[in-house]
Tab-separated table of C-alpha atoms and ligand atoms in Angstrom:
chain	number	residue	atom	x	y	z
A	1486	MET	CA	130.738	127.816	43.281
A	1487	PRO	CA	134.449	127.008	43.449
A	1488	ALA	CA	136.009	128.969	46.273
A	1489	PHE	CA	139.495	130.309	46.671
A	1490	HIS	CA	140.599	129.679	50.244
A	1491	LEU	CA	143.268	131.978	51.533
A	1492	LYS	CA	143.718	130.268	54.810
A	1493	THR	CA	142.823	127.354	57.132
A	1494	THR	CA	141.055	127.850	60.358
A	1495	GLU	CA	142.082	125.294	62.923
A	1496	CYS	CA	139.434	124.380	65.514
A	1497	ARG	CA	140.393	122.207	68.410
A	1498	VAL	CA	137.344	120.823	70.254
A	1499	GLY	CA	137.584	118.736	73.467
A	1500	VAL	CA	134.571	116.515	74.265
A	1501	VAL	CA	134.243	115.841	78.061
A	1502	GLY	CA	131.738	114.264	80.394
A	1503	LEU	CA	131.381	111.398	82.843
A	1504	TYR	CA	131.914	107.812	81.736
A	1505	ASN	CA	128.961	106.556	79.568
A	1506	ALA	CA	127.767	110.147	78.863
A	1507	GLY	CA	127.761	109.648	75.145
A	1508	LYS	CA	131.071	111.299	74.085
A	1509	THR	CA	132.263	108.597	71.690
A	1510	VAL	CA	128.892	108.038	70.084
A	1511	LEU	CA	128.535	111.787	69.523
A	1512	LEU	CA	131.897	112.036	67.873
A	1513	THR	CA	131.186	109.020	65.674
A	1514	SER	CA	127.891	110.436	64.472
A	1515	LEU	CA	129.388	113.895	63.986
A	1516	VAL	CA	132.260	112.661	61.821
A	1517	ASN	CA	129.868	110.436	59.864
A	1518	HIS	CA	127.671	113.515	59.072
A	1519	LEU	CA	130.602	115.594	58.010
A	1520	GLU	CA	132.012	112.838	55.843
A	1521	ASN	CA	128.699	112.235	54.023
A	1522	HIS	CA	127.210	115.654	54.412
A	1523	ASP	CA	123.547	116.208	53.470
A	1524	PRO	CA	122.428	119.842	54.125
A	1525	ASP	CA	118.814	118.708	54.656
A	1526	ARG	CA	119.770	116.135	57.322
A	1527	PHE	CA	122.634	118.144	58.960
A	1528	PRO	CA	121.890	121.824	58.396
A	1529	LEU	CA	125.054	123.889	59.089
A	1530	GLY	CA	125.419	127.674	58.962
A	1531	LYS	CA	123.451	129.461	56.263
A	1532	PRO	CA	120.590	127.490	54.645
A	1533	GLY	CA	121.923	125.197	51.920
A	1534	THR	CA	125.501	125.196	53.264
A	1535	SER	CA	127.293	122.019	52.306
A	1536	VAL	CA	130.605	120.418	53.318
A	1537	ARG	CA	133.066	119.706	50.491
A	1538	LYS	CA	136.440	118.056	50.135
A	1539	PHE	CA	136.247	116.269	53.474
A	1540	GLU	CA	139.422	114.329	54.184
A	1541	PRO	CA	140.729	112.658	57.382
A	1542	VAL	CA	144.154	113.883	58.517
A	1543	PRO	CA	146.533	111.901	60.846
A	1544	PRO	CA	146.347	112.783	64.567
A	1545	ASP	CA	148.952	114.978	66.167
A	1546	SER	CA	152.098	113.137	67.252
A	1547	GLY	CA	151.710	111.260	70.545
A	1548	TRP	CA	147.950	110.925	70.082
A	1549	PRO	CA	146.336	107.552	69.256
A	1550	GLN	CA	143.839	107.720	66.378
A	1551	PHE	CA	140.067	107.869	67.293
A	1552	ASN	CA	138.764	104.626	65.853
A	1553	TYR	CA	136.006	106.170	63.785
A	1554	ALA	CA	135.890	103.471	61.083
A	1555	GLY	CA	135.702	100.752	63.729
A	1556	PHE	CA	132.949	102.473	65.725
A	1557	ARG	CA	130.893	103.246	62.666
A	1558	ASP	CA	131.293	99.688	61.384
A	1559	ALA	CA	130.274	98.144	64.787
A	1560	LEU	CA	127.186	100.355	64.820
A	1561	VAL	CA	126.127	99.531	61.240
A	1562	HIS	CA	127.050	95.931	60.870
A	1563	SER	CA	126.853	94.559	64.356
A	1564	GLY	CA	124.178	96.927	65.764
A	1565	LYS	CA	126.547	97.656	68.627
A	1566	TRP	CA	127.361	100.894	70.395
A	1567	PRO	CA	131.090	101.815	70.377
A	1568	GLU	CA	133.113	100.114	73.124
A	1569	LYS	CA	133.822	101.922	76.293
A	1570	THR	CA	136.828	104.314	75.798
A	1571	ARG	CA	139.990	102.981	77.458
A	1572	ASP	CA	142.539	105.619	76.382
A	1573	ARG	CA	142.621	109.182	75.085
A	1574	SER	CA	142.404	109.578	71.318
A	1575	MET	CA	142.007	112.130	68.605
A	1576	TYR	CA	140.339	112.571	65.268
A	1577	ALA	CA	141.444	115.182	62.795
A	1578	CYS	CA	139.955	116.181	59.412
A	1579	ARG	CA	139.930	118.945	56.890
A	1580	PHE	CA	136.997	120.247	54.896
A	1581	GLU	CA	135.519	123.243	53.196
A	1582	ARG	CA	132.087	124.741	54.006
A	1583	THR	CA	130.344	126.571	51.208
A	1584	ASP	CA	129.429	129.486	53.583
A	1585	TRP	CA	133.048	130.136	54.434
A	1586	THR	CA	134.518	132.072	51.525
A	1587	PHE	CA	138.102	132.601	52.491
A	1588	SER	CA	139.001	129.729	54.796
A	1589	ASP	CA	138.731	126.015	55.083
A	1590	VAL	CA	138.536	124.115	58.319
A	1591	MET	CA	140.950	121.864	60.161
A	1592	LEU	CA	138.931	120.230	62.807
A	1593	LYS	CA	140.641	118.362	65.661
A	1594	LEU	CA	138.407	116.418	68.066
A	1595	TYR	CA	139.636	114.923	71.332
A	1596	ASP	CA	137.992	111.971	73.150
A	1597	LEU	CA	138.968	110.491	76.518
A	1598	PRO	CA	137.634	108.039	79.069
A	1599	GLY	CA	135.169	109.824	81.328
A	1600	GLU	CA	136.800	108.345	84.479
A	1601	ARG	CA	139.902	110.522	84.011
A	1602	LEU	CA	138.022	113.786	84.597
A	1603	ALA	CA	137.918	112.919	88.320
A	1604	ASP	CA	141.711	113.498	88.415
A	1605	ALA	CA	141.498	117.081	87.096
A	1606	ALA	CA	142.017	118.523	90.580
A	1607	MET	CA	145.581	117.114	90.578
A	1608	LEU	CA	146.761	119.636	87.943
A	1609	GLY	CA	148.453	122.675	89.505
A	1610	ARG	CA	148.431	121.031	92.950
A	1611	ASP	CA	151.243	119.213	94.748
A	1612	PHE	CA	150.533	116.130	96.826
A	1613	ALA	CA	149.868	118.100	100.001
A	1614	ALA	CA	147.349	120.435	98.274
A	1615	TRP	CA	145.619	117.538	96.463
A	1616	SER	CA	145.404	115.656	99.805
A	1617	ASP	CA	143.821	118.652	101.506
A	1618	HIS	CA	141.382	119.100	98.576
A	1619	ILE	CA	140.208	115.484	98.848
A	1620	LEU	CA	140.077	115.405	102.627
A	1621	ASN	CA	138.218	118.662	102.740
A	1622	ARG	CA	135.561	117.008	100.561
A	1623	VAL	CA	135.457	113.945	102.736
A	1624	GLN	CA	134.975	116.082	105.915
A	1625	ASN	CA	132.208	118.243	104.528
A	1626	ASP	CA	130.130	115.673	102.591
A	1627	THR	CA	128.192	113.099	104.641
A	1628	PRO	CA	127.950	110.377	101.960
A	1629	TYR	CA	131.649	110.751	101.391
A	1630	ARG	CA	132.441	110.555	105.052
A	1631	THR	CA	130.338	107.388	105.426
A	1632	SER	CA	131.966	105.689	102.470
A	1633	CYS	CA	135.418	106.765	103.689
A	1634	GLU	CA	135.112	105.495	107.219
A	1635	PRO	CA	137.690	102.685	106.795
A	1636	PHE	CA	140.211	105.216	105.391
A	1637	LEU	CA	139.591	107.818	108.047
A	1638	ALA	CA	139.983	105.095	110.724
A	1639	ALA	CA	143.327	104.090	109.207
A	1640	LEU	CA	144.561	107.734	109.208
A	1641	ALA	CA	143.482	108.212	112.840
A	1642	THR	CA	145.515	105.368	114.319
A	1643	SER	CA	148.536	106.240	116.392
A	1644	GLU	CA	150.974	104.456	113.965
A	1645	PRO	CA	149.428	104.522	110.482
A	1646	THR	CA	151.197	102.299	108.044
A	1647	GLU	CA	151.426	102.457	104.260
A	1648	GLU	CA	149.529	99.144	103.916
A	1649	ALA	CA	146.704	100.114	106.269
A	1650	ILE	CA	146.239	103.572	104.666
A	1651	LEU	CA	146.152	102.135	101.101
A	1652	ARG	CA	143.817	99.354	102.123
A	1653	GLY	CA	141.506	101.874	103.880
A	1654	TYR	CA	141.541	104.250	100.916
A	1655	LYS	CA	140.875	101.494	98.472
A	1656	LEU	CA	137.963	100.229	100.516
A	1657	ALA	CA	136.630	103.815	100.604
A	1658	LEU	CA	136.895	104.125	96.814
A	1659	ALA	CA	135.153	100.762	96.407
A	1660	ASN	CA	132.309	101.908	98.694
A	1661	LEU	CA	131.978	105.127	96.596
A	1662	ILE	CA	131.745	103.120	93.320
A	1663	LEU	CA	129.061	100.908	94.872
A	1664	SER	CA	127.113	104.092	95.908
A	1665	PHE	CA	127.209	105.390	92.235
A	1666	LYS	CA	129.699	108.102	93.144
A	1667	PRO	CA	131.942	108.841	90.107
A	1668	LEU	CA	134.469	111.153	91.804
A	1669	ILE	CA	137.078	108.354	92.119
A	1670	SER	CA	140.693	109.638	92.198
A	1671	PRO	CA	143.230	108.302	91.242
A	1672	SER	CA	140.901	107.213	88.455
A	1673	THR	CA	143.076	104.155	87.666
A	1674	PHE	CA	141.146	102.536	90.451
A	1675	LEU	CA	138.118	102.537	88.107
A	1676	LEU	CA	139.986	102.203	84.762
A	1677	ASP	CA	143.673	101.264	84.949
A	1678	VAL	CA	146.348	102.488	82.495
A	1679	LYS	CA	145.986	99.337	80.450
A	1680	GLY	CA	142.269	100.013	79.988
A	1681	SER	CA	140.915	97.330	82.295
A	1682	ALA	CA	137.843	98.549	84.132
A	1683	ALA	CA	136.575	97.713	87.634
A	1684	ARG	CA	133.848	95.050	87.654
A	1685	PRO	CA	130.992	94.988	90.124
A	1686	SER	CA	131.864	92.979	93.193
A	1687	SER	CA	132.146	93.437	96.972
A	1688	PRO	CA	134.228	96.362	98.512
A	1689	GLU	CA	136.777	93.912	99.753
A	1690	GLU	CA	137.297	92.239	96.364
A	1691	LEU	CA	137.432	95.593	94.589
A	1692	ALA	CA	140.026	96.826	97.109
A	1693	THR	CA	142.125	93.697	96.502
A	1694	ALA	CA	141.831	93.640	92.750
A	1695	ARG	CA	142.181	97.291	91.853
A	1696	VAL	CA	145.193	99.684	92.022
A	1697	ALA	CA	145.179	103.259	93.340
A	1698	GLY	CA	147.969	104.560	91.162
A	1699	LEU	CA	149.999	103.679	88.097
A	1700	GLU	CA	150.682	100.045	89.056
A	1701	PRO	CA	151.018	97.895	92.182
A	1702	GLY	CA	153.958	99.234	94.132
A	1703	SER	CA	153.229	102.854	92.956
A	1704	GLU	CA	150.010	103.371	94.853
A	1705	PHE	CA	149.197	106.484	96.866
A	1706	ALA	CA	146.331	107.889	98.965
A	1707	PRO	CA	145.715	111.384	100.321
A	1708	LEU	CA	147.324	112.056	103.740
A	1709	SER	CA	146.091	114.551	106.320
A	1710	ALA	CA	148.466	117.323	107.486
A	1711	THR	CA	148.885	115.534	110.807
A	1712	VAL	CA	149.933	112.264	109.146
A	1713	ARG	CA	152.178	114.134	106.696
A	1714	ALA	CA	153.998	115.782	109.680
A	1715	ALA	CA	154.154	112.577	111.713
A	1716	LYS	CA	155.263	110.396	108.791
A	1717	PRO	CA	157.478	112.524	106.549
A	1718	GLU	CA	159.060	109.416	104.733
A	1719	LEU	CA	155.644	108.096	103.826
A	1720	ALA	CA	154.447	111.578	102.731
A	1721	ALA	CA	157.590	111.844	100.471
A	1722	LEU	CA	156.986	108.372	99.000
A	1723	PHE	CA	153.386	109.136	98.193
A	1724	ALA	CA	154.264	112.579	96.827
A	1725	ALA	CA	156.796	111.059	94.389
A	1726	ARG	CA	154.254	108.470	93.177
A	1727	PHE	CA	151.636	111.192	92.880
A	1728	GLU	CA	153.911	113.398	90.764
A	1729	ARG	CA	154.671	110.423	88.366
A	1730	TYR	CA	150.938	109.635	88.121
A	1731	LYS	CA	150.149	113.293	87.325
A	1732	ALA	CA	152.857	113.506	84.618
A	1733	GLU	CA	151.875	110.273	82.892
A	1734	VAL	CA	148.089	110.118	83.271
A	1735	VAL	CA	146.703	113.530	84.009
A	1736	GLU	CA	148.872	116.158	82.282
A	1737	PRO	CA	148.749	114.836	78.705
A	1738	PHE	CA	145.017	115.028	78.375
A	1739	LEU	CA	144.530	118.203	80.433
A	1740	HIS	CA	147.191	120.089	78.451
A	1741	ALA	CA	145.469	119.009	75.251
A	1742	LEU	CA	142.103	120.208	76.581
A	1743	ARG	CA	143.674	123.491	77.635
A	1744	SER	CA	144.956	124.062	74.086
A	1745	CYS	CA	141.462	123.635	72.696
A	1746	HIS	CA	139.363	126.548	71.417
A	1747	SER	CA	136.009	125.006	72.388
A	1748	LEU	CA	134.637	122.367	74.729
A	1749	VAL	CA	131.575	120.209	74.391
A	1750	VAL	CA	130.534	119.285	77.902
A	1751	LEU	CA	128.105	116.408	77.990
A	1752	VAL	CA	125.932	116.147	81.017
A	1753	ASP	CA	123.815	112.980	80.906
A	1754	VAL	CA	120.802	114.341	82.721
A	1755	MET	CA	118.946	111.037	82.560
A	1756	MET	CA	121.902	109.046	84.000
A	1757	LEU	CA	122.095	111.514	86.870
A	1758	LEU	CA	118.390	111.140	87.548
A	1759	ALA	CA	118.665	107.363	87.391
A	1760	GLY	CA	121.855	107.358	89.471
A	1761	GLY	CA	120.632	109.361	92.503
A	1762	VAL	CA	121.574	112.694	94.123
A	1763	GLY	CA	125.134	111.481	94.889
A	1764	MET	CA	125.941	111.055	91.186
A	1765	TYR	CA	124.549	114.585	90.499
A	1766	ASP	CA	126.685	116.126	93.277
A	1767	ASP	CA	129.858	114.428	91.998
A	1768	ASN	CA	129.252	115.358	88.416
A	1769	ARG	CA	128.926	119.013	89.455
A	1770	GLN	CA	132.068	118.758	91.580
A	1771	ILE	CA	134.037	117.155	88.806
A	1772	LEU	CA	132.995	119.891	86.309
A	1773	ARG	CA	133.798	122.517	88.853
A	1774	ASP	CA	137.330	121.056	89.351
A	1775	LEU	CA	137.763	120.782	85.595
A	1776	PHE	CA	136.769	124.451	84.940
A	1777	ASP	CA	139.144	125.565	87.741
A	1778	VAL	CA	142.101	123.956	86.025
A	1779	LEU	CA	141.117	124.663	82.466
A	1780	ASP	CA	140.168	128.238	83.263
A	1781	PRO	CA	138.124	128.935	80.164
A	1782	GLY	CA	137.429	132.490	79.041
A	1783	GLU	CA	139.718	135.435	78.189
A	1784	SER	CA	140.490	139.057	78.987
A	1785	PRO	CA	139.566	141.908	76.442
A	1786	LEU	CA	143.283	142.071	75.577
A	1787	GLU	CA	143.402	138.347	74.860
A	1788	THR	CA	140.381	138.714	72.592
A	1789	VAL	CA	142.220	141.350	70.470
A	1790	TRP	CA	145.329	139.209	70.288
A	1791	ARG	CA	143.280	136.096	69.334
A	1792	HIS	CA	141.537	137.843	66.455
A	1793	ALA	CA	144.866	139.332	65.207
A	1794	ALA	CA	146.544	135.890	65.463
A	1795	ASN	CA	143.707	134.243	63.535
A	1796	VAL	CA	144.334	136.565	60.607
A	1797	LEU	CA	148.126	136.753	60.757
A	1798	LEU	CA	149.447	133.385	61.927
A	1799	PRO	CA	149.351	130.017	60.111
A	1800	HIS	CA	146.613	127.713	61.433
A	1801	SER	CA	148.979	125.434	63.314
A	1802	LEU	CA	150.165	128.382	65.407
A	1803	ARG	CA	146.579	129.562	66.230
A	1804	PRO	CA	146.784	130.251	69.914
A	1805	GLY	CA	144.747	127.912	72.150
A	1806	GLY	CA	142.431	128.912	75.033
A	1807	ILE	CA	138.838	127.844	75.480
A	1808	THR	CA	136.450	130.694	74.640
A	1809	ARG	CA	133.351	128.691	73.749
A	1810	VAL	CA	131.624	125.944	75.738
A	1811	ALA	CA	128.654	123.908	74.495
A	1812	PHE	CA	126.829	122.259	77.401
A	1813	VAL	CA	124.957	119.338	75.932
A	1814	ALA	CA	122.292	117.107	77.416
A	1815	PRO	CA	122.696	113.965	75.224
A	1816	LYS	CA	120.556	110.866	74.444
A	1817	LEU	CA	117.430	113.045	73.923
A	1818	ASP	CA	115.773	110.122	72.252
A	1819	LEU	CA	115.558	108.292	75.637
A	1820	VAL	CA	113.189	111.013	76.908
A	1821	HIS	CA	109.528	111.171	75.902
A	1822	PRO	CA	109.099	114.069	73.420
A	1823	SER	CA	106.640	115.764	75.736
A	1824	ASP	CA	109.455	116.172	78.291
A	1825	ARG	CA	112.401	117.070	75.998
A	1826	ASP	CA	112.388	120.817	76.910
A	1827	CYS	CA	112.903	119.905	80.563
A	1828	THR	CA	116.347	118.475	79.771
A	1829	LEU	CA	117.428	122.033	78.839
A	1830	THR	CA	116.025	123.505	82.040
A	1831	LEU	CA	117.736	120.883	84.153
A	1832	LEU	CA	121.030	121.328	82.356
A	1833	LYS	CA	120.990	125.091	82.806
A	1834	ARG	CA	120.134	124.853	86.443
A	1835	MET	CA	122.950	122.473	87.090
A	1836	VAL	CA	125.845	124.040	85.234
A	1837	GLY	CA	124.655	127.490	84.250
A	1838	LYS	CA	126.689	129.236	86.988
A	1839	LEU	CA	129.876	127.533	85.765
A	1840	ALA	CA	129.764	129.534	82.560
A	1841	GLU	CA	128.226	132.739	84.096
A	1842	ASN	CA	131.104	133.177	86.431
A	1843	ARG	CA	133.754	133.285	83.679
A	1844	ASP	CA	134.734	136.485	81.828
A	1845	GLY	CA	135.177	136.230	78.059
A	1846	LEU	CA	133.494	132.865	77.775
A	1847	THR	CA	130.572	132.260	75.374
A	1848	ALA	CA	128.403	129.356	76.547
A	1849	ARG	CA	125.293	127.824	75.083
A	1850	PHE	CA	123.023	124.995	76.130
A	1851	PHE	CA	121.735	122.211	73.827
A	1852	ASN	CA	119.783	118.998	74.128
A	1853	ALA	CA	120.777	116.482	71.441
A	1854	ALA	CA	120.704	112.914	70.320
A	1855	ALA	CA	123.642	111.551	68.292
A	1856	VAL	CA	121.850	108.418	67.146
A	1857	VAL	CA	118.089	108.532	67.448
A	1858	SER	CA	117.207	105.032	68.443
A	1859	THR	CA	113.603	105.249	69.698
A	1860	LYS	CA	110.238	106.018	68.199
A	1861	LEU	CA	107.134	107.530	69.632
A	1862	MET	CA	104.343	105.098	70.344
A	1863	PRO	CA	101.132	106.593	68.954
A	1864	GLY	CA	98.728	107.269	71.764
A	1865	GLY	CA	101.467	106.662	74.370
A	1866	GLU	CA	101.840	110.378	75.403
A	1867	GLY	CA	100.259	110.347	78.852
A	1868	GLU	CA	101.955	107.105	79.906
A	1869	ARG	CA	105.342	108.014	78.294
A	1870	TRP	CA	105.757	104.955	76.158
A	1871	LEU	CA	108.586	104.719	73.597
A	1872	VAL	CA	109.441	102.032	71.102
A	1873	GLY	CA	112.941	100.608	70.652
A	1874	VAL	CA	115.060	97.457	70.897
A	1875	PRO	CA	115.786	96.977	74.661
A	1876	TYR	CA	119.445	96.541	75.687
A	1877	ARG	CA	118.667	94.796	78.952
A	1878	GLY	CA	116.149	92.249	80.101
A	1879	ALA	CA	113.866	92.534	83.105
A	1880	ASP	CA	116.688	91.192	85.341
A	1881	GLY	CA	118.910	94.096	84.333
A	1882	ARG	CA	121.372	91.896	82.315
A	1883	LYS	CA	122.397	92.629	78.799
A	1884	THR	CA	120.358	90.734	76.232
A	1885	PRO	CA	121.006	90.125	72.464
A	1886	PRO	CA	119.155	92.494	70.083
A	1887	GLY	CA	115.622	91.227	69.485
A	1888	ALA	CA	112.415	92.738	68.212
A	1889	GLU	CA	111.254	96.280	68.883
A	1890	GLN	CA	109.256	96.607	72.046
A	1891	ARG	CA	107.354	99.353	73.739
A	1892	PHE	CA	108.809	100.516	77.124
A	1893	ARG	CA	108.035	103.244	79.579
A	1894	VAL	CA	110.353	106.064	80.606
A	1895	SER	CA	109.993	108.275	83.661
A	1896	GLU	CA	108.494	111.735	83.401
A	1897	LEU	CA	111.274	114.375	83.664
A	1898	PRO	CA	110.901	116.738	86.632
A	1899	ASP	CA	110.725	120.522	86.021
A	1900	ASP	CA	113.606	121.035	88.385
A	1901	TRP	CA	116.166	118.838	90.216
A	1902	PRO	CA	114.471	117.323	93.282
A	1903	ALA	CA	115.908	118.234	96.696
A	1904	ASP	CA	116.839	114.548	97.108
A	1905	TRP	CA	116.285	111.364	95.170
A	1906	ARG	CA	117.605	107.793	95.335
A	1907	PRO	CA	119.212	105.607	92.709
A	1908	GLY	CA	116.618	103.897	90.591
A	1909	GLN	CA	113.802	106.376	91.335
A	1910	PHE	CA	113.865	107.433	87.657
A	1911	ALA	CA	114.428	105.081	84.766
A	1912	TYR	CA	115.337	105.648	81.111
A	1913	PRO	CA	116.162	102.177	79.717
A	1914	GLU	CA	119.005	101.796	77.227
A	1915	VAL	CA	118.230	100.571	73.728
A	1916	TYR	CA	120.248	99.155	70.827
A	1917	PRO	CA	121.224	101.713	68.216
A	1918	THR	CA	119.106	102.254	65.157
A	1919	ILE	CA	121.279	103.105	62.260
A	1920	PRO	CA	120.819	102.884	58.530
A	1921	THR	CA	122.858	100.030	56.989
A	1922	ARG	CA	123.771	102.088	53.910
A	1923	LYS	CA	127.318	103.127	54.632
A	1924	ASP	CA	127.033	106.680	53.384
A	1925	CYS	CA	123.773	107.309	55.189
A	1926	PRO	CA	124.577	108.774	58.628
A	1927	PRO	CA	122.260	108.186	61.668
A	1928	GLU	CA	119.240	110.293	62.406
A	1929	GLN	CA	120.338	112.994	64.964
A	1930	ILE	CA	118.859	115.897	66.856
A	1931	ASN	CA	120.693	119.179	67.247
A	1932	LEU	CA	124.163	117.853	66.557
A	1933	ALA	CA	124.709	120.280	63.683
A	1934	LYS	CA	123.819	123.189	65.962
A	1935	VAL	CA	126.417	122.043	68.469
A	1936	LEU	CA	129.039	121.856	65.700
A	1937	ASP	CA	128.056	125.200	64.311
A	1938	PHE	CA	128.501	126.804	67.753
A	1939	VAL	CA	131.960	125.275	68.511
A	1940	VAL	CA	133.470	125.733	65.093
A	1941	GLU	CA	134.196	129.436	64.489
B	2120	LIG	N1	119.604	106.064	72.665
B	2120	LIG	C1	120.749	106.654	72.675
B	2120	LIG	N2	121.747	106.127	73.439
B	2120	LIG	C2	122.985	106.713	73.378
B	2120	LIG	C3	123.267	107.833	72.552
B	2120	LIG	N3	124.520	108.170	72.762
B	2120	LIG	C4	125.094	107.312	73.651
B	2120	LIG	N4	124.096	106.381	74.029
B	2120	LIG	C5	124.252	105.342	75.061
B	2120	LIG	O1	125.230	105.719	75.939
B	2120	LIG	C6	126.283	104.676	76.027
B	2120	LIG	C7	127.653	105.288	76.180
B	2120	LIG	O2	127.936	106.039	75.098
B	2120	LIG	P1	129.493	106.403	74.801
B	2120	LIG	O3	129.583	107.397	73.695
B	2120	LIG	O4	130.276	105.226	74.653
B	2120	LIG	O5	129.892	107.153	76.187
B	2120	LIG	P2	131.289	107.841	76.575
B	2120	LIG	O6	130.913	109.171	77.098
B	2120	LIG	O7	132.185	107.811	75.369
B	2120	LIG	O8	131.772	106.904	77.729
B	2120	LIG	P3	133.285	106.495	78.168
B	2120	LIG	O9	133.985	105.965	76.991
B	2120	LIG	O10	133.050	105.473	79.269
B	2120	LIG	O11	133.928	107.761	78.781
B	2120	LIG	C8	126.106	103.948	74.694
B	2120	LIG	O12	126.616	102.634	74.785
B	2120	LIG	C9	124.626	103.993	74.450
B	2120	LIG	O13	123.950	103.020	75.214
B	2120	LIG	C10	122.195	108.405	71.761
B	2120	LIG	O14	122.331	109.330	71.008
B	2120	LIG	N5	120.976	107.696	71.852
B	2121	LIG	MG1	133.966	106.902	75.133
């Protein structure tokens, strides 16, 4: 039935999560399903709803384009997952849904490198407040204190110098990386502004090769109140570098996320189980810091204003403010089907309070797979066998795609253990399975439900 659309509803959706959580793959699959919509394979809204008149739109000014065509092409023709994200980007499109009578949709999706989330605590803090925030964490967290020993020693000397403090902090960050701790700030130590990522090597080599700031000569490290008082010139120098870093690296993406209406928060439950309790703790802390600065939710008065603005204002002026958050446990195909419900329980136990504690925020929990790339092995239930094309050989190194093989995955626990070490659980990565036909999007699980929830 042809529809007469009186208005456009603009939905800005930020997708966040640690590095390697599955953000870019999720966005690629989502756009592919919208572009080639099939109501049976991607059921949206009321039964039979279809997407019409899909058209990509250029990104907002100042935003690099999300490389959807390149990622989709790499998946289909080279059997490769999208490359690691090195810079923030945005994908915008416009479409109609047959279950929306009066409005079409302008959907804006934001992607960013997961490393950057660790810098969220810089927003709204000056250098002294950020230093206290980081040092407070170091004092109260034993694994952090252990990794940060070289840095704490440099701060404690009677005449701390810029070189000694920076070297100590960079050694500490290197130790944290090697202990699978993702809370690395400034995040350019892991992924610099040109997109070059830290490679595995010794703490000393990492500390020499990597930069804690915008570039060599603009590095900074947190300083204790005692050192700030004893060395005011050094504190002023680091504070100026910190402010520049915040303005160039942190504010652009956090302001964009703040202007979103919804967030998709990916929590890679299997990566956290495989990475050990330190990775779990850091992911929780990073999300807590992020929620503090984004401040999702709204007051009853803001709800009234938002509804009025949606009716009265043109879509480009629709006020921002995050009122919906979809927490998603991704890569569901890497878990044995008999354990898939556990991913939801684990997700809720880990991040449920983040949402509960916010007024005027609607949150929902999903488990999903953006590109289903495994199959069940008949008869393999008890032993948790899956079938797929392994991404790594027995030595842990990446191998070229070969034949399908069976492999075992760990049983998912009913709840997070009190403690666990890296490698105690294993969910091997696989090559993507995707139809070669260009207009046939990948098989997915629950992605349409996530989209339905965040687009309103
Ligand atoms: N089996 C399976 N693997 C997935 C799926 N989604 C992501 N992956 C795996 O997760 C890896 C990382 O996915 P990305 O989407 O690049 O992760 P990201 O969150 O964008 O990571 P950064 O760009 O580093 O922030 C991929 O290379 C795949 O190995 C999925 O739906 N199924
Ligand atoms: Mg990415």
